[in-house]
CSV table of C-alpha atoms and ligand atoms in Angstrom, one decimal:
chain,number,residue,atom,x,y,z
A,1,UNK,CA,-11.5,17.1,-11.1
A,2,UNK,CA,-12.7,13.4,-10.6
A,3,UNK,CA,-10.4,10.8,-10.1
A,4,UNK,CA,-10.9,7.0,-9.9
A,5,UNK,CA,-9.8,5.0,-6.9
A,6,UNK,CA,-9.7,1.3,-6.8
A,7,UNK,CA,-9.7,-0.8,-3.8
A,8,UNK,CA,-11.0,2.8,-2.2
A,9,UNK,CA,-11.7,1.2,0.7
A,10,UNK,CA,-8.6,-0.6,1.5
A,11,UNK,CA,-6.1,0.3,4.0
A,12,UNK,CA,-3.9,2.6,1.8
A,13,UNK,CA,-6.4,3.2,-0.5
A,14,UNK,CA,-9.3,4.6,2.6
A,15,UNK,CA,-6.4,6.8,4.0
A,16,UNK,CA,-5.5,8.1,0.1
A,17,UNK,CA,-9.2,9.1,-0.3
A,18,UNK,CA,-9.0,11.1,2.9
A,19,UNK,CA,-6.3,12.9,1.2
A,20,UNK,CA,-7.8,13.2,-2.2
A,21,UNK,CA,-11.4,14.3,-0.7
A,22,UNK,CA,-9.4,17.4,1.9
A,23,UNK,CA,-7.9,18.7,-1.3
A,24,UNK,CA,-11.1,19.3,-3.5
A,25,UNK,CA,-10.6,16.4,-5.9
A,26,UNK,CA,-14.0,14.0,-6.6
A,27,UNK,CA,-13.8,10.9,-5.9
A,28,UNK,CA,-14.9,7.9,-7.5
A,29,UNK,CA,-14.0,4.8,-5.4
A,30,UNK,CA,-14.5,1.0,-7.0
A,31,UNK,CA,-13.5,-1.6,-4.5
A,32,UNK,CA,-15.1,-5.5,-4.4
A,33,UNK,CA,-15.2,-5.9,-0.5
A,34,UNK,CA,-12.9,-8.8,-1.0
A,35,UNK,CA,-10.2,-7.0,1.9
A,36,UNK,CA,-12.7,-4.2,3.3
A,37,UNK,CA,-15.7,-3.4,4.8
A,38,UNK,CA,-18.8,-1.2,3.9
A,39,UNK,CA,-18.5,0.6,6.9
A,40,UNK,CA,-15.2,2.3,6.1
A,41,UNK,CA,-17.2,4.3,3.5
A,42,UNK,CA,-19.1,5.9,6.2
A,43,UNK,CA,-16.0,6.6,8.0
A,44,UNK,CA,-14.3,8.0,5.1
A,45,UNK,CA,-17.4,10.4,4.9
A,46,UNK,CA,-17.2,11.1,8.6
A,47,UNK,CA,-13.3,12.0,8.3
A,48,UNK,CA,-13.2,14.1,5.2
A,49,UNK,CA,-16.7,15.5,5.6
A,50,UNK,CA,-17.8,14.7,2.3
A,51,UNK,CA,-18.9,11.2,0.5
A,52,UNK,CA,-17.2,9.6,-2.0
A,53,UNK,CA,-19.3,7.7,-5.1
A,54,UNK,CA,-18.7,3.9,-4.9
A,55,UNK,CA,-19.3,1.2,-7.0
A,56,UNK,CA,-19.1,-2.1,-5.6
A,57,UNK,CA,-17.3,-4.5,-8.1
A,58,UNK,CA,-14.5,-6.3,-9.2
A,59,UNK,CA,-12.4,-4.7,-12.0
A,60,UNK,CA,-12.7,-8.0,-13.6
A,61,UNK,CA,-16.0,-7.5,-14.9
A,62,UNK,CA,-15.2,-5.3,-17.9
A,63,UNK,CA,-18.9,-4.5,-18.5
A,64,UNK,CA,-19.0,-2.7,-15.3
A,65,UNK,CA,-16.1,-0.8,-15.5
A,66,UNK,CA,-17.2,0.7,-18.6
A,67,UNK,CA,-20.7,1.5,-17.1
A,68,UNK,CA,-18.8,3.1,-14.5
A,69,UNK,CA,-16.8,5.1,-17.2
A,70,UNK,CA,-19.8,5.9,-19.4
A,71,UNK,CA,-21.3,7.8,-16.3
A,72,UNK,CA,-17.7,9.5,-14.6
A,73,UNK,CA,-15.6,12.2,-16.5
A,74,UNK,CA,-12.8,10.5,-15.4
A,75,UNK,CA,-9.1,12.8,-14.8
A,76,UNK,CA,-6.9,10.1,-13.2
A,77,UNK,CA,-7.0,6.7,-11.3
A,78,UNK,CA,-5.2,5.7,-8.2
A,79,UNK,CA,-5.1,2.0,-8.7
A,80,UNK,CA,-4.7,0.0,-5.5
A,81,UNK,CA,-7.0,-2.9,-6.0
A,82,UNK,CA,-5.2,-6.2,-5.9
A,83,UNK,CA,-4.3,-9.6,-4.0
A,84,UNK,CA,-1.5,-8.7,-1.4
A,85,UNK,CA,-0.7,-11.5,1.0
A,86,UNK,CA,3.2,-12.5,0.4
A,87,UNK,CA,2.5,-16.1,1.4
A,88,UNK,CA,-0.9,-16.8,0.1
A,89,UNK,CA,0.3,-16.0,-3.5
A,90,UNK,CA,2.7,-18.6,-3.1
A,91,UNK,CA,0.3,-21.2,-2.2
A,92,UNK,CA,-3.0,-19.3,-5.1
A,93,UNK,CA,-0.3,-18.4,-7.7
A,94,UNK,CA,-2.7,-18.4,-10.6
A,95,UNK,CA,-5.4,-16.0,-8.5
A,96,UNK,CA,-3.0,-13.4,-8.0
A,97,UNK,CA,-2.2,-13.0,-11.6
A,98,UNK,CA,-6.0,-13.5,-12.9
A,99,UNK,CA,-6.7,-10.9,-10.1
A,100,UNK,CA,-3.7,-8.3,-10.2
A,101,UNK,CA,-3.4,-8.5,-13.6
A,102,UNK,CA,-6.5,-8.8,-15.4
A,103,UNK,CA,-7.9,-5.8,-13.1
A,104,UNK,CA,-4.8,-3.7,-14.2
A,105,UNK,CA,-5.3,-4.9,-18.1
A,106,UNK,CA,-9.1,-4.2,-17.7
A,107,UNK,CA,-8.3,-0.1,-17.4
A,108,UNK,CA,-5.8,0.1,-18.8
A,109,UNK,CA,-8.1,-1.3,-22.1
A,110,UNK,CA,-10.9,1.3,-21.3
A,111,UNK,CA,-8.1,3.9,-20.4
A,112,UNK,CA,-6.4,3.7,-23.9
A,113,UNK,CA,-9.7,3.5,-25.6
A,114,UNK,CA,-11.3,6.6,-23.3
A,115,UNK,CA,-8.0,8.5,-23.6
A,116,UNK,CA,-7.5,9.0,-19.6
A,117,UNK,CA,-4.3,9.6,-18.6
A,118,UNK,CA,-2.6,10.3,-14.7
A,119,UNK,CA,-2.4,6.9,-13.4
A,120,UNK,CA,-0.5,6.0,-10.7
A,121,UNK,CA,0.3,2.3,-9.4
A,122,UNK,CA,0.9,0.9,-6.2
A,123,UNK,CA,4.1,-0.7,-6.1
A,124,UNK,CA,6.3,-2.2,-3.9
A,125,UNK,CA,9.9,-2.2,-2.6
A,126,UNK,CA,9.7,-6.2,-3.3
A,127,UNK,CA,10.6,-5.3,-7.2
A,128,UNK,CA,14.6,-4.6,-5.6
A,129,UNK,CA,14.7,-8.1,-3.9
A,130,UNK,CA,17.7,-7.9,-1.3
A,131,UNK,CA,19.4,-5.1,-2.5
A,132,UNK,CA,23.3,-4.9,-2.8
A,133,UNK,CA,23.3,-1.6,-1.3
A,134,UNK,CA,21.1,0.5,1.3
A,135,UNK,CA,19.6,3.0,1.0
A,136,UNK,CA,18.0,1.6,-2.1
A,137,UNK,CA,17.2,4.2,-5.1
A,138,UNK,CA,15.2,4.0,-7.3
A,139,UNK,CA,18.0,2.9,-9.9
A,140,UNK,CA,18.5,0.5,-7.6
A,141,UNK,CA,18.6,-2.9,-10.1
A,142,UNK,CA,15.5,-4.8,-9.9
A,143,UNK,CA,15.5,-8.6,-9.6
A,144,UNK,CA,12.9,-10.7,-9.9
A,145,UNK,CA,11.0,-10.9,-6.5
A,146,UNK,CA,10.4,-14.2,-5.1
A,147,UNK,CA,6.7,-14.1,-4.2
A,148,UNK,CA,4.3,-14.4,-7.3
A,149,UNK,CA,2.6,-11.6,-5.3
A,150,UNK,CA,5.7,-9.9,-5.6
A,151,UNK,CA,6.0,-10.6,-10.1
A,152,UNK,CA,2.4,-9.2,-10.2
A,153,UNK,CA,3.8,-6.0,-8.6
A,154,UNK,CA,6.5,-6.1,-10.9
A,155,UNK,CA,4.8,-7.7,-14.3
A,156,UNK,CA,2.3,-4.4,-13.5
A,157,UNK,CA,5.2,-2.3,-13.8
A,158,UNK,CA,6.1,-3.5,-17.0
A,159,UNK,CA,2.5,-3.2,-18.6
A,160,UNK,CA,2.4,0.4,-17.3
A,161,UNK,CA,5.7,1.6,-18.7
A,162,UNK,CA,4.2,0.4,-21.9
A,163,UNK,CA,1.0,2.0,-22.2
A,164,UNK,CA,2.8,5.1,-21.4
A,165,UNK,CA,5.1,5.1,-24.0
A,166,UNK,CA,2.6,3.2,-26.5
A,167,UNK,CA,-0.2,5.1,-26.5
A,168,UNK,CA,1.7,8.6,-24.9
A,169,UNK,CA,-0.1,8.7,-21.2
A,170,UNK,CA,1.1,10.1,-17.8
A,171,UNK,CA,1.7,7.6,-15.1
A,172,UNK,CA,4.1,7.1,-12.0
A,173,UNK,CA,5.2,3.8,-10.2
A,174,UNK,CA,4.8,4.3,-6.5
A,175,UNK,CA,7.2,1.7,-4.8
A,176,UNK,CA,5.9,1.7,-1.2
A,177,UNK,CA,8.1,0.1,1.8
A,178,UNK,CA,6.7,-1.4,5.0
A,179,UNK,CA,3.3,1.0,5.6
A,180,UNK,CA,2.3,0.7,9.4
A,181,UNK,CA,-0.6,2.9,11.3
A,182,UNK,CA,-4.5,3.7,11.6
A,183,UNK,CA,-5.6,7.5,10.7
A,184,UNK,CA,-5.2,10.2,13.5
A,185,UNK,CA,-9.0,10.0,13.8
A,186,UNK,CA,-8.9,6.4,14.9
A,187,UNK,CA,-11.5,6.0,12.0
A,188,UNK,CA,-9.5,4.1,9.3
A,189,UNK,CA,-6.6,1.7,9.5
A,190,UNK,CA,-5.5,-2.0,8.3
A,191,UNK,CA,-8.9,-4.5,9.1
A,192,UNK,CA,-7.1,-7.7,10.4
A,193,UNK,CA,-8.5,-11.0,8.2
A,194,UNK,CA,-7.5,-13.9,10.1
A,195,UNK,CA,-3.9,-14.2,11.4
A,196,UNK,CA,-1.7,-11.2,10.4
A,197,UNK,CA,1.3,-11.6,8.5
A,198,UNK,CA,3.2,-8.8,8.9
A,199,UNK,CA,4.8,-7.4,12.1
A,200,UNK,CA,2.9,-4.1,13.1
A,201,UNK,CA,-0.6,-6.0,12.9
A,202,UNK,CA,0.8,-9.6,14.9
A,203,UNK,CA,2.6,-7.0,17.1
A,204,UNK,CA,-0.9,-4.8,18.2
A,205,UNK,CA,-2.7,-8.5,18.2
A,206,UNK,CA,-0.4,-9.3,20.6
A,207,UNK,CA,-0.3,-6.3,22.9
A,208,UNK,CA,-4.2,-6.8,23.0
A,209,UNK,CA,-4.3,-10.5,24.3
A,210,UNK,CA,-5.6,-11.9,20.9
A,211,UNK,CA,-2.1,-14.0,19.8
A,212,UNK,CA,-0.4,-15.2,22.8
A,213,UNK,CA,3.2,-14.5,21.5
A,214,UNK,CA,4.6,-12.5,18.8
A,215,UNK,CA,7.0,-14.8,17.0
A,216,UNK,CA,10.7,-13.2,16.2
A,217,UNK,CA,11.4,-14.9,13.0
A,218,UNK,CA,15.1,-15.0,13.5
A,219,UNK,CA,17.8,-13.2,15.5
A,220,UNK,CA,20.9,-14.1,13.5
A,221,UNK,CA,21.0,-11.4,10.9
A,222,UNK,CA,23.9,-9.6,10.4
A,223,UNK,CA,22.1,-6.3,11.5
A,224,UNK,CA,23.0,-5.0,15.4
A,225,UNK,CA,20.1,-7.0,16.8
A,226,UNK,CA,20.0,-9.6,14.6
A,227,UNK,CA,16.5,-9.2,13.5
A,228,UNK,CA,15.7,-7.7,10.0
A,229,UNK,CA,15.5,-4.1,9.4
A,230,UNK,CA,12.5,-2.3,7.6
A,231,UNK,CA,11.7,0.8,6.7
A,232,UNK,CA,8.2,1.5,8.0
A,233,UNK,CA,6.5,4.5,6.4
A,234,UNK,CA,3.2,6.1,7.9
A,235,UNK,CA,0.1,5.2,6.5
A,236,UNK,CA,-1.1,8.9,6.3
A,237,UNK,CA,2.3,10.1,4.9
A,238,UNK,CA,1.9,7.7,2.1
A,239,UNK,CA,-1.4,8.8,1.1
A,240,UNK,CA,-0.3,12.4,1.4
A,241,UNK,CA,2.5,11.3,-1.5
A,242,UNK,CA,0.0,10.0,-3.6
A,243,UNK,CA,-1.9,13.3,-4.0
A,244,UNK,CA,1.8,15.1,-4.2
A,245,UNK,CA,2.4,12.2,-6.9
A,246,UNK,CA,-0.8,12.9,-8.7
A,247,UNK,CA,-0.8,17.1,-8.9
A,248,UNK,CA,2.7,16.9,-10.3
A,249,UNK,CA,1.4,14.6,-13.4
A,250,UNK,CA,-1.6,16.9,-14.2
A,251,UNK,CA,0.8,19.6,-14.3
A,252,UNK,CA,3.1,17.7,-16.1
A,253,UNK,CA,2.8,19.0,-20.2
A,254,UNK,CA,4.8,16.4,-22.1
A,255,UNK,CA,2.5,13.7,-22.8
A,256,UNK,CA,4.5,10.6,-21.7
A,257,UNK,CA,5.6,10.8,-18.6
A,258,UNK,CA,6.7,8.1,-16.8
A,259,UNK,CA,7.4,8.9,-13.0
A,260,UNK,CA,9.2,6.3,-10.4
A,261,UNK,CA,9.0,7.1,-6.4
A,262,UNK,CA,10.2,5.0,-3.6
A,263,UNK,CA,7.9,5.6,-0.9
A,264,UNK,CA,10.1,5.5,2.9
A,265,UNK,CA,11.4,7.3,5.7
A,266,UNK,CA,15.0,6.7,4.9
A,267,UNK,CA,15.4,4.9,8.0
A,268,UNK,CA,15.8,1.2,9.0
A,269,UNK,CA,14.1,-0.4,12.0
A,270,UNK,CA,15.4,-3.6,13.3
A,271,UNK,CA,12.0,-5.8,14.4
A,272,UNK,CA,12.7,-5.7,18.1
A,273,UNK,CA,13.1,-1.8,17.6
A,274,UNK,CA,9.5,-2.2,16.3
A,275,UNK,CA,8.2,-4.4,19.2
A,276,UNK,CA,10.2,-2.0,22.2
A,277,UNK,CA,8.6,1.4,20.0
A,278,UNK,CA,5.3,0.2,20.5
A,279,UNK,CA,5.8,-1.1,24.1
A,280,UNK,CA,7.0,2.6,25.1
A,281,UNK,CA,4.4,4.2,22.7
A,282,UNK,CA,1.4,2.6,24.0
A,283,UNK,CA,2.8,1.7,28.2
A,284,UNK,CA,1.6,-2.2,26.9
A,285,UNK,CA,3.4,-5.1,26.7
A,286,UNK,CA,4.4,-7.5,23.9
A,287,UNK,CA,5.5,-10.9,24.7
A,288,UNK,CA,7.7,-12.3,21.8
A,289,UNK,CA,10.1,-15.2,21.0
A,290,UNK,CA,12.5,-16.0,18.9
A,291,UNK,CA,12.6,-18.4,16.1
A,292,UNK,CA,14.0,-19.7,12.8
A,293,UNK,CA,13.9,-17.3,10.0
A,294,UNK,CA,10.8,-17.0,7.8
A,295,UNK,CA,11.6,-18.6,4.6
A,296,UNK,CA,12.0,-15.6,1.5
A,297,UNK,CA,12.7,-12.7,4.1
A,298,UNK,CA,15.4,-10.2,3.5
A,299,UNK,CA,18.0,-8.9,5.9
A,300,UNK,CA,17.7,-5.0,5.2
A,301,UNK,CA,15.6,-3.0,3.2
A,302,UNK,CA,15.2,0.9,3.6
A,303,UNK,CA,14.5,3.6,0.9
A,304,UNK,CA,16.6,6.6,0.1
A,305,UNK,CA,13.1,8.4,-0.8
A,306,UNK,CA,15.1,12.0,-1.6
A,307,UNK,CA,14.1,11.8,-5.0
A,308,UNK,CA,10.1,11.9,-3.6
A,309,UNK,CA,11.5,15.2,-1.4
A,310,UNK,CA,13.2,16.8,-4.4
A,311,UNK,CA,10.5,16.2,-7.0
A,312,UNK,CA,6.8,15.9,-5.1
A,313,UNK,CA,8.0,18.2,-2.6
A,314,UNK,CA,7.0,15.4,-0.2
A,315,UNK,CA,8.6,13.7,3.1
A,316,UNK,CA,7.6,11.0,5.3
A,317,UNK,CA,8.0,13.1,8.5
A,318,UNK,CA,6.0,11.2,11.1
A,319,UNK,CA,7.7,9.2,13.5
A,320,UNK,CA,7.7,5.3,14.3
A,321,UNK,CA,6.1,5.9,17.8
A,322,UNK,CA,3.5,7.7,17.1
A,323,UNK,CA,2.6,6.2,14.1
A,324,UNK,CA,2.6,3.0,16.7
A,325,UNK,CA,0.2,4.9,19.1
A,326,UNK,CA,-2.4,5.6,16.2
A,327,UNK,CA,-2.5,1.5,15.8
A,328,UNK,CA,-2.8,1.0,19.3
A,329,UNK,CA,-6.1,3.9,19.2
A,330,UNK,CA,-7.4,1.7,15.8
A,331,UNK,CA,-7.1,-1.5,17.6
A,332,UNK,CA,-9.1,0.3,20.5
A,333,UNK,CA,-11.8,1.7,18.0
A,334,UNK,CA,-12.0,-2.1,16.9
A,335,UNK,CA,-12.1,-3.7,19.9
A,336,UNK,CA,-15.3,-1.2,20.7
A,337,UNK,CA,-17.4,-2.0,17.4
A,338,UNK,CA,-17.4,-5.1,18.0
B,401,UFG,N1,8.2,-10.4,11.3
B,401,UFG,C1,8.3,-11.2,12.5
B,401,UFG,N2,7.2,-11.7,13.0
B,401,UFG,C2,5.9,-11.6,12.5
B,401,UFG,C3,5.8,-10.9,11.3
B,401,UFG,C4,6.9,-10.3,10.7
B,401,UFG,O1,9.4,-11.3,13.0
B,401,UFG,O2,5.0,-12.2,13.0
B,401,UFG,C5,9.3,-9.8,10.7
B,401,UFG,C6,9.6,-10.3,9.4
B,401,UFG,O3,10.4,-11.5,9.5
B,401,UFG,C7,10.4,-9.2,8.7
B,401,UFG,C8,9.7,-7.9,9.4
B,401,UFG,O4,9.1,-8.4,10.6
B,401,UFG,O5,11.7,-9.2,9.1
B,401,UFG,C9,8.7,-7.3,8.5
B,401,UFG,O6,7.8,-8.3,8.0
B,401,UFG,P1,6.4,-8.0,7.3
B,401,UFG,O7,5.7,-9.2,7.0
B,401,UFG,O8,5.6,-7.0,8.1
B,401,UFG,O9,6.9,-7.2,6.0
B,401,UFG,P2,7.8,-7.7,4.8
B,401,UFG,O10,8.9,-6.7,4.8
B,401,UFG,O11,8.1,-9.1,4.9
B,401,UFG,O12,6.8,-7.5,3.6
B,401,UFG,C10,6.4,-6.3,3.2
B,401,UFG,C11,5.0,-6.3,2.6
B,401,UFG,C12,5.0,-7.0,1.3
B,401,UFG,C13,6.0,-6.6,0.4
B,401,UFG,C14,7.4,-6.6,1.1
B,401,UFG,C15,8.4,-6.0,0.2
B,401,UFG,O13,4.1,-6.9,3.5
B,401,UFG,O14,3.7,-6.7,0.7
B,401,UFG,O15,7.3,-5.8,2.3
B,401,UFG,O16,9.7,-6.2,0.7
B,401,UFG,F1,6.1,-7.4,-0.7
């Protein structure tokens, strides 16, 4: 069984390989090297023992996609390829959608036309906005996030649920919440491109003497702390849910299905929680301050994922620690390449 995975080489997508490749699927990875490295495919090969096929391209480019379709019996697609930096779509609107959506349109096109079904999307907790309740399931009501990063996660959605039902395919909407840590092996993990955005990344930058200060943006939320609470899943748990995700649709006998997941741990963590976790986790310290609030942040966010336990058999079971020390061992392995 062969499956298709785009942006294979990115930080969720490398660790979902992993997966993929230890349970006996084939993997056929496409990923442009716009957010990755070629040396990750070496490490994938060196973790899973076995070598994935790769194409390097950018879904774009129809005419290579369907070369890479022409050669591939095809049984699924993980698609993971996109744009995903919160503030840079706000300042490169128009990129995000040519990129996130004109990839997604691309095969789906061939898809329809090939009659592949078993797709699965990587989502995002940004479709619910701030919630007016926590946990937040997945009937949660949507609201248009704020971030055209964010609408591409969301206008994907949209185009998914349609080719389901149009043209009677299996797919399922994985909504993932804050995904932090590097694989056990130290091998694979989140490559840093100039100066992180999000916490766990500026945090480990920190500990390691490359940003001076982690900046605390804001301590007056009404949350005990007063810093905003997350829900940060494990990197390797998530990856394990996509597999879970994907052997439940080729199983699956009606011909439309169309499956939605939230992707947590059920459990909020306030930022200073996350900074004082990976102090004790890794014996380092991370020098922070506090400032204003970051404009278009939430207060809360955390999943009620039972409906993941209940249907995919699946649970996010690894802790915040050491999913904190397997960032600190990544940054190491970094540090030592270089
Ligand atoms: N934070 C800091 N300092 C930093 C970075 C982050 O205090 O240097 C705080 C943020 O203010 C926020 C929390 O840490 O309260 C988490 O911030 P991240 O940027 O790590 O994550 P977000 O929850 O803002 O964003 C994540 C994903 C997005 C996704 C969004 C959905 O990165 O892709 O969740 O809510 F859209």
């Amino acid at each position: 069984m062969t499956i298709l995975v785009t942006g294979g080489l990115g930080y969720i997508g490398s660790h979902t390989v992993v997966e993929l490749l230890n349970n006996g699927f084939d993997v056929v990875i496409v990923d442009d090297l716009s957010n990755s490295e070629k040396f990750i495919l070496n490490n994938i090969e060196e973790v899973a023992g076995k070598k994935p096929v790769f194409y390097p391209f950018d879904l774009k480019r129809r005419e290579l996609l369907k070369q890479l379709l022409d050669a591939h019996k095809i049984d699924g697609c993980i698609h993971f390829a996109a744009y995903k930096a919160v503030g840079e779509s706000q300042e490169k609107p128009v990129d995000y959608y040519e990129n996130n959506l004109f990839s997604l349109i691309n095969l789906l096109q061939e898809f329809k036309e090939r009659n592949i079904s078993n797709f699965i999307f990587s989502s995002s907790c940004t479709v619910y906005g701030q919630a007016d309740k926590q946990p937040i399931d997945e009937d949660t009501p949507l609201k248009l996030p704020e971030s055209s990063y964010g609408k591409t996660k969301q206008m994907g959605e949209e185009i998914i649920k349609d080719f389901a039902t149009a043209h009677h395919k299996k797919v399922t909407l994985l909504r993932y919440f804050n995904p932090i840590g590097a694989h056990p092996s130290a091998k694979l993990g989140e490559l840093p491109i100039g100066i992180p955005n999000n916490l766990v990344p500026y945090v480990t930058q920190t500990a390691a003497g490359i940003r001076e200060k982690l900046n605390v943006w804001g301590n007056d939320y009404p949350t005990e702390d007063g810093t905003a609470i997350r829900d940060y899943i494990y990197v390797v748990d998530l990856a394990k849910a996509h597999v879970a995700a994907l052997k439940k649709l080729l199983k699956e006998e009606a011909d439309t299905v169309i499956d939605v997941y939230n992707l947590g741990t059920g459990k909020g963590s306030s930022v200073l929680e996350v900074v004082h976790a990976f102090e004790a986790a890794n014996s380092v310290e991370v020098p922070y301050q506090i400032c204003e609030r970051r404009p278009g942040d939430i207060t809360i966010a955390y999943a009620n994922a039972d409906k993941a336990e209940n249907e995919l058999g699946w649970k996010a079971d690894t802790s915040l620690e050491e999913a904190l020390r397997t960032t600190w061992q990544w940054q190491k392995y970094l540090e030592q390449r270089q």
